[in-house]
PDB file of C-alpha atoms in Angstrom:
ATOM      1  CA  MET A   1       0.000   0.000   0.000  1.00  0.00           C
ATOM      2  CA  PRO A   2       1.652   3.290  -1.095  1.00  0.00           C
ATOM      3  CA  PRO A   3       2.361   6.005   1.456  1.00  0.00           C
ATOM      4  CA  SER A   4      -0.316   8.660   1.792  1.00  0.00           C
ATOM      5  CA  THR A   5       0.737  12.296   2.142  1.00  0.00           C
ATOM      6  CA  THR A   6      -2.404  14.219   1.156  1.00  0.00           C
ATOM      7  CA  LYS A   7      -6.059  13.829   2.025  1.00  0.00           C
ATOM      8  CA  PRO A   8      -8.189  13.075  -1.080  1.00  0.00           C
ATOM      9  CA  SER A   9     -11.445  14.785  -1.916  1.00  0.00           C
ATOM     10  CA  PRO A  10     -14.442  12.948  -0.395  1.00  0.00           C
ATOM     11  CA  LEU A  11     -15.730  12.526  -3.955  1.00  0.00           C
ATOM     12  CA  THR A  12     -12.566  10.730  -5.059  1.00  0.00           C
ATOM     13  CA  GLN A  13     -12.387   6.990  -4.468  1.00  0.00           C
ATOM     14  CA  PRO A  14      -9.022   6.209  -2.832  1.00  0.00           C
ATOM     15  CA  PRO A  15      -7.137   3.112  -4.057  1.00  0.00           C
ATOM     16  CA  ALA A  16      -7.687   1.337  -0.721  1.00  0.00           C
ATOM     17  CA  VAL A  17     -11.427   1.224  -1.429  1.00  0.00           C
ATOM     18  CA  ASP A  18     -10.944  -1.452  -4.077  1.00  0.00           C
ATOM     19  CA  ALA A  19      -9.285  -3.920  -1.700  1.00  0.00           C
ATOM     20  CA  VAL A  20     -12.000  -3.514   0.925  1.00  0.00           C
ATOM     21  CA  LEU A  21     -14.918  -3.710  -1.531  1.00  0.00           C
ATOM     22  CA  GLN A  22     -13.360  -6.702  -3.253  1.00  0.00           C
ATOM     23  CA  PHE A  23     -13.411  -8.518   0.079  1.00  0.00           C
ATOM     24  CA  VAL A  24     -16.864  -7.538   1.382  1.00  0.00           C
ATOM     25  CA  ASN A  25     -18.663  -8.099  -1.937  1.00  0.00           C
ATOM     26  CA  THR A  26     -18.110 -11.849  -1.822  1.00  0.00           C
ATOM     27  CA  HIS A  27     -21.462 -12.693  -0.249  1.00  0.00           C
ATOM     28  CA  THR A  28     -24.485 -14.172  -1.998  1.00  0.00           C
ATOM     29  CA  SER A  29     -26.546 -10.988  -1.840  1.00  0.00           C
ATOM     30  CA  GLY A  30     -26.265  -8.068  -4.209  1.00  0.00           C
ATOM     31  CA  PRO A  31     -26.940  -7.544  -7.915  1.00  0.00           C
ATOM     32  CA  ARG A  32     -23.490  -8.684  -9.080  1.00  0.00           C
ATOM     33  CA  ARG A  33     -22.722 -11.735  -6.992  1.00  0.00           C
ATOM     34  CA  LEU A  34     -24.351 -15.066  -7.797  1.00  0.00           C
ATOM     35  CA  LYS A  35     -22.666 -17.317  -5.260  1.00  0.00           C
ATOM     36  CA  GLU A  36     -20.915 -17.283  -1.902  1.00  0.00           C
ATOM     37  CA  ARG A  37     -17.174 -17.040  -2.521  1.00  0.00           C
ATOM     38  CA  PHE A  38     -16.130 -18.079   0.981  1.00  0.00           C
ATOM     39  CA  SER A  39     -18.453 -21.084   1.359  1.00  0.00           C
ATOM     40  CA  ASN A  40     -15.509 -23.431   1.940  1.00  0.00           C
ATOM     41  CA  ALA A  41     -11.741 -23.662   1.599  1.00  0.00           C
ATOM     42  CA  GLN A  42     -11.897 -24.621  -2.079  1.00  0.00           C
ATOM     43  CA  THR A  43     -14.098 -21.717  -3.177  1.00  0.00           C
ATOM     44  CA  MET A  44     -12.046 -19.260  -1.138  1.00  0.00           C
ATOM     45  CA  GLN A  45      -8.805 -20.469  -2.698  1.00  0.00           C
ATOM     46  CA  ALA A  46     -10.377 -20.102  -6.148  1.00  0.00           C
ATOM     47  CA  TRP A  47     -11.362 -16.526  -5.272  1.00  0.00           C
ATOM     48  CA  LEU A  48      -7.818 -15.753  -4.135  1.00  0.00           C
ATOM     49  CA  LEU A  49      -6.420 -17.068  -7.420  1.00  0.00           C
ATOM     50  CA  GLU A  50      -8.967 -15.177  -9.534  1.00  0.00           C
ATOM     51  CA  ASN A  51      -8.063 -11.907  -7.853  1.00  0.00           C
ATOM     52  CA  GLY A  52      -4.304 -12.367  -7.798  1.00  0.00           C
ATOM     53  CA  LEU A  53      -4.234 -12.613  -4.004  1.00  0.00           C
ATOM     54  CA  GLY A  54      -2.699 -16.063  -3.780  1.00  0.00           C
ATOM     55  CA  THR A  55      -1.121 -18.918  -5.712  1.00  0.00           C
ATOM     56  CA  SER A  56      -1.844 -22.606  -6.078  1.00  0.00           C
ATOM     57  CA  ALA A  57       0.498 -23.083  -3.124  1.00  0.00           C
ATOM     58  CA  THR A  58      -1.563 -20.817  -0.858  1.00  0.00           C
ATOM     59  CA  HIS A  59      -2.971 -23.013   1.899  1.00  0.00           C
ATOM     60  CA  VAL A  60      -6.615 -22.332   2.773  1.00  0.00           C
ATOM     61  CA  THR A  61      -8.436 -24.230   5.514  1.00  0.00           C
ATOM     62  CA  GLU A  62     -12.098 -24.486   6.398  1.00  0.00           C
ATOM     63  CA  ALA A  63     -11.301 -22.365   9.451  1.00  0.00           C
ATOM     64  CA  ASP A  64      -9.869 -19.701   7.121  1.00  0.00           C
ATOM     65  CA  ALA A  65     -13.080 -19.658   5.080  1.00  0.00           C
ATOM     66  CA  ALA A  66     -15.204 -19.417   8.222  1.00  0.00           C
ATOM     67  CA  GLY A  67     -13.001 -16.615   9.533  1.00  0.00           C
ATOM     68  CA  ALA A  68     -13.309 -14.756   6.240  1.00  0.00           C
ATOM     69  CA  ARG A  69     -17.103 -14.993   6.386  1.00  0.00           C
ATOM     70  CA  GLU A  70     -17.156 -13.718   9.964  1.00  0.00           C
ATOM     71  CA  LEU A  71     -14.857 -10.775   9.221  1.00  0.00           C
ATOM     72  CA  ARG A  72     -16.745  -9.893   6.058  1.00  0.00           C
ATOM     73  CA  ASP A  73     -20.139 -10.016   7.751  1.00  0.00           C
ATOM     74  CA  ALA A  74     -18.868  -7.854  10.612  1.00  0.00           C
ATOM     75  CA  LEU A  75     -17.600  -5.272   8.135  1.00  0.00           C
ATOM     76  CA  ILE A  76     -20.929  -5.308   6.281  1.00  0.00           C
ATOM     77  CA  THR A  77     -22.653  -4.591   9.593  1.00  0.00           C
ATOM     78  CA  VAL A  78     -20.477  -1.484   9.976  1.00  0.00           C
ATOM     79  CA  LEU A  79     -21.143  -0.452   6.370  1.00  0.00           C
ATOM     80  CA  LEU A  80     -24.888  -0.811   6.950  1.00  0.00           C
ATOM     81  CA  ALA A  81     -24.489   1.479   9.956  1.00  0.00           C
ATOM     82  CA  HIS A  82     -22.702   3.963   7.686  1.00  0.00           C
ATOM     83  CA  ALA A  83     -25.773   3.846   5.419  1.00  0.00           C
ATOM     84  CA  GLY A  84     -28.127   4.540   8.325  1.00  0.00           C
ATOM     85  CA  ASP A  85     -29.729   1.096   8.483  1.00  0.00           C
ATOM     86  CA  LYS A  86     -32.102   1.170  11.465  1.00  0.00           C
ATOM     87  CA  ASP A  87     -31.663  -2.570  12.030  1.00  0.00           C
ATOM     88  CA  ILE A  88     -28.091  -1.921  13.160  1.00  0.00           C
ATOM     89  CA  THR A  89     -28.782  -0.932  16.747  1.00  0.00           C
ATOM     90  CA  PRO A  90     -26.136   0.604  19.046  1.00  0.00           C
ATOM     91  CA  GLU A  91     -25.891  -2.754  20.811  1.00  0.00           C
ATOM     92  CA  VAL A  92     -25.263  -4.615  17.554  1.00  0.00           C
ATOM     93  CA  LEU A  93     -22.679  -2.051  16.481  1.00  0.00           C
ATOM     94  CA  THR A  94     -20.869  -2.182  19.828  1.00  0.00           C
ATOM     95  CA  GLU A  95     -20.685  -5.982  19.675  1.00  0.00           C
ATOM     96  CA  THR A  96     -19.366  -5.809  16.119  1.00  0.00           C
ATOM     97  CA  GLU A  97     -16.727  -3.228  17.014  1.00  0.00           C
ATOM     98  CA  GLU A  98     -15.525  -5.405  19.899  1.00  0.00           C
ATOM     99  CA  TYR A  99     -15.181  -8.337  17.505  1.00  0.00           C
ATOM    100  CA  LEU A 100     -13.197  -6.200  15.046  1.00  0.00           C
ATOM    101  CA  ARG A 101     -10.841  -5.048  17.796  1.00  0.00           C
ATOM    102  CA  GLY A 102     -10.105  -8.691  18.532  1.00  0.00           C
ATOM    103  CA  ILE A 103      -9.475  -9.391  14.859  1.00  0.00           C
ATOM    104  CA  ALA A 104      -7.093  -6.427  14.608  1.00  0.00           C
ATOM    105  CA  ALA A 105      -5.082  -7.827  17.518  1.00  0.00           C
ATOM    106  CA  ARG A 106      -4.762 -11.194  15.748  1.00  0.00           C
ATOM    107  CA  TYR A 107      -3.605  -9.680  12.452  1.00  0.00           C
ATOM    108  CA  PRO A 108      -1.186  -6.874  13.395  1.00  0.00           C
ATOM    109  CA  LEU A 109       0.045  -4.257  10.966  1.00  0.00           C
ATOM    110  CA  VAL A 110       3.478  -2.689  10.634  1.00  0.00           C
ATOM    111  CA  THR A 111       4.354   0.894   9.757  1.00  0.00           C
ATOM    112  CA  VAL A 112       6.414   1.501   6.621  1.00  0.00           C
ATOM    113  CA  VAL A 113       8.211   4.849   6.780  1.00  0.00           C
ATOM    114  CA  THR A 114       9.668   6.544   3.699  1.00  0.00           C
ATOM    115  CA  ALA A 115      10.907  10.029   2.891  1.00  0.00           C
ATOM    116  CA  SER A 116       7.504  10.891   1.407  1.00  0.00           C
ATOM    117  CA  GLY A 117       5.274   9.554   4.175  1.00  0.00           C
ATOM    118  CA  ALA A 118       4.210   6.472   6.077  1.00  0.00           C
ATOM    119  CA  SER A 119       1.734   3.664   5.572  1.00  0.00           C
ATOM    120  CA  LEU A 120       0.501   0.509   7.251  1.00  0.00           C
ATOM    121  CA  THR A 121       0.927  -2.932   5.751  1.00  0.00           C
ATOM    122  CA  THR A 122       0.354  -6.496   6.858  1.00  0.00           C
ATOM    123  CA  ALA A 123       3.136  -8.386   8.573  1.00  0.00           C
ATOM    124  CA  GLN A 124       1.759 -11.766   7.455  1.00  0.00           C
ATOM    125  CA  THR A 125       1.271 -13.806   4.302  1.00  0.00           C
ATOM    126  CA  GLY A 126      -1.433 -16.116   2.982  1.00  0.00           C
ATOM    127  CA  VAL A 127      -4.946 -15.768   4.366  1.00  0.00           C
ATOM    128  CA  PRO A 128      -3.758 -13.861   7.464  1.00  0.00           C
ATOM    129  CA  GLY A 129      -2.059 -11.460   5.067  1.00  0.00           C
ATOM    130  CA  LEU A 130      -5.360 -10.974   3.236  1.00  0.00           C
ATOM    131  CA  PHE A 131      -7.127 -10.068   6.464  1.00  0.00           C
ATOM    132  CA  GLY A 132      -4.305  -7.701   7.377  1.00  0.00           C
ATOM    133  CA  THR A 133      -4.446  -6.025   3.969  1.00  0.00           C
ATOM    134  CA  VAL A 134      -8.171  -5.385   4.392  1.00  0.00           C
ATOM    135  CA  LEU A 135      -7.590  -3.902   7.850  1.00  0.00           C
ATOM    136  CA  ALA A 136      -4.745  -1.743   6.512  1.00  0.00           C
ATOM    137  CA  GLY A 137      -7.044  -0.458   3.772  1.00  0.00           C
ATOM    138  CA  ILE A 138      -9.726   0.428   6.304  1.00  0.00           C
ATOM    139  CA  THR A 139      -7.175   2.280   8.431  1.00  0.00           C
ATOM    140  CA  GLU A 140      -6.010   4.250   5.398  1.00  0.00           C
ATOM    141  CA  LEU A 141      -9.600   5.213   4.567  1.00  0.00           C
ATOM    142  CA  ALA A 142     -10.264   6.265   8.157  1.00  0.00           C
ATOM    143  CA  GLN A 143      -7.127   8.411   8.193  1.00  0.00           C
ATOM    144  CA  ALA A 144      -8.261  10.018   4.930  1.00  0.00           C
ATOM    145  CA  GLY A 145     -11.651  10.810   6.489  1.00  0.00           C
ATOM    146  CA  VAL A 146     -13.655   8.713   4.024  1.00  0.00           C
ATOM    147  CA  TRP A 147     -14.207   5.417   5.887  1.00  0.00           C
ATOM    148  CA  ASN A 148     -17.837   6.368   6.556  1.00  0.00           C
ATOM    149  CA  ARG A 149     -18.359   6.694   2.792  1.00  0.00           C
ATOM    150  CA  LEU A 150     -18.003   2.949   2.392  1.00  0.00           C
ATOM    151  CA  ARG A 151     -21.548   1.644   2.699  1.00  0.00           C
ATOM    152  CA  ALA A 152     -23.729  -1.403   2.264  1.00  0.00           C
ATOM    153  CA  CYS A 153     -27.003  -1.048   0.385  1.00  0.00           C
ATOM    154  CA  ARG A 154     -29.856  -0.813   2.891  1.00  0.00           C
ATOM    155  CA  HIS A 155     -32.273  -2.657   0.613  1.00  0.00           C
ATOM    156  CA  GLN A 156     -32.979  -6.203   1.747  1.00  0.00           C
ATOM    157  CA  PRO A 157     -31.586  -8.564   0.640  1.00  0.00           C
ATOM    158  CA  CYS A 158     -29.041  -6.651  -1.487  1.00  0.00           C
ATOM    159  CA  HIS A 159     -26.404  -5.302   0.918  1.00  0.00           C
ATOM    160  CA  PHE A 160     -24.048  -4.727  -2.025  1.00  0.00           C
ATOM    161  CA  CYS A 161     -21.200  -2.528  -0.778  1.00  0.00           C
ATOM    162  CA  PHE A 162     -20.107   0.656  -2.522  1.00  0.00           C
ATOM    163  CA  PHE A 163     -18.278   3.966  -2.147  1.00  0.00           C
ATOM    164  CA  ASP A 164     -20.578   6.954  -1.662  1.00  0.00           C
ATOM    165  CA  ARG A 165     -19.533   9.782  -3.986  1.00  0.00           C
ATOM    166  CA  THR A 166     -22.445  12.108  -3.218  1.00  0.00           C
ATOM    167  CA  ARG A 167     -21.442  15.601  -2.087  1.00  0.00           C
ATOM    168  CA  ASN A 168     -23.597  15.470   1.034  1.00  0.00           C
ATOM    169  CA  SER A 169     -22.667  11.873   1.889  1.00  0.00           C
ATOM    170  CA  SER A 170     -26.289  10.726   1.697  1.00  0.00           C
ATOM    171  CA  ALA A 171     -26.241   7.532  -0.391  1.00  0.00           C
ATOM    172  CA  ALA A 172     -28.045   4.628   1.256  1.00  0.00           C
ATOM    173  CA  TYR A 173     -28.578   2.323  -1.730  1.00  0.00           C
ATOM    174  CA  CYS A 174     -26.227   0.897  -4.339  1.00  0.00           C
ATOM    175  CA  GLY A 175     -28.396   2.186  -7.185  1.00  0.00           C
ATOM    176  CA  THR A 176     -31.734   3.627  -8.208  1.00  0.00           C
ATOM    177  CA  ARG A 177     -33.327   0.202  -8.588  1.00  0.00           C
ATOM    178  CA  CYS A 178     -32.726  -0.740  -4.962  1.00  0.00           C
ATOM    179  CA  GLY A 179     -33.738   2.749  -3.835  1.00  0.00           C
ATOM    180  CA  SER A 180     -37.030   2.516  -5.717  1.00  0.00           C
ATOM    181  CA  GLN A 181     -37.786  -0.970  -4.410  1.00  0.00           C
ATOM    182  CA  ALA A 182     -37.058   0.110  -0.839  1.00  0.00           C
ATOM    183  CA  SER A 183     -39.295   3.171  -1.205  1.00  0.00           C
ATOM    184  CA  MET A 184     -42.117   1.038  -2.583  1.00  0.00           C
ATOM    185  CA  ARG A 185     -41.784  -1.461   0.257  1.00  0.00           C
ATOM    186  CA  ALA A 186     -41.853   1.360   2.817  1.00  0.00           C
ATOM    187  CA  TYR A 187     -44.935   2.834   1.131  1.00  0.00           C
ATOM    188  CA  ARG A 188     -46.751  -0.500   1.240  1.00  0.00           C
ATOM    189  CA  GLN A 189     -45.832  -0.939   4.899  1.00  0.00           C
ATOM    190  CA  ARG A 190     -47.181   2.518   5.781  1.00  0.00           C
ATOM    191  CA  LYS A 191     -50.357   1.801   3.827  1.00  0.00           C
ATOM    192  CA  LYS A 192     -50.800  -1.489   5.668  1.00  0.00           C
ATOM    193  CA  GLU A 193     -50.302   0.207   9.039  1.00  0.00           C
ATOM    194  CA  LEU A 194     -52.846   2.909   8.189  1.00  0.00           C
ATOM    195  CA  ALA A 195     -55.383   0.262   7.191  1.00  0.00           C
ATOM    196  CA  THR A 196     -54.772  -1.634  10.432  1.00  0.00           C
ATOM    197  CA  ASN A 197     -55.196   1.519  12.510  1.00  0.00           C
ATOM    198  CA  ALA A 198     -58.411   2.364  10.649  1.00  0.00           C
ATOM    199  CA  ASP A 199     -59.831  -1.076  11.438  1.00  0.00           C
ATOM    200  CA  LEU A 200     -59.108  -0.557  15.132  1.00  0.00           C
ATOM    201  CA  THR A 201     -61.012   2.738  15.329  1.00  0.00           C
TER     202      THR A 201
END
């Protein structure tokens, strides 16, 4: 990860975004993902090879795949909170943050200092190195002040993750289709509640 010396515009997607989104958008939900990429050791190893993150010699265990799913799902919970999802309560978010602190302790990062700046990178290889790279990317985004612009689509069951480029940081859905479907569902729910209340009076 190259050293960072200047803070990018909130509308500019920093390079670290790609590594984080590549990891979190491996779940079955979303408009562009047809299958779970971390369902087992074999599918995770295939994903690593496809994305140039490993070789045929990279050893992946079932525990690695389970750990990847847990880390990914925890990050999606945070990204849903960034998008203002009301299902992510303070209690859920606190529990998730505690889990992520534990993960960060297991996959430590090291500081690389150069004449032009400093950056964090993973100290490990293989699957642990992947987890460390994701955490390093998140740290870089937080330091740049744009971590909260990484979001997960609030529309159930999409949860596709994206970088919010809106000027007022207001994006809650990955696209207009999900936004329209969510609005229609909310309208139907309000209509149903009004009808129920009318029947009770």
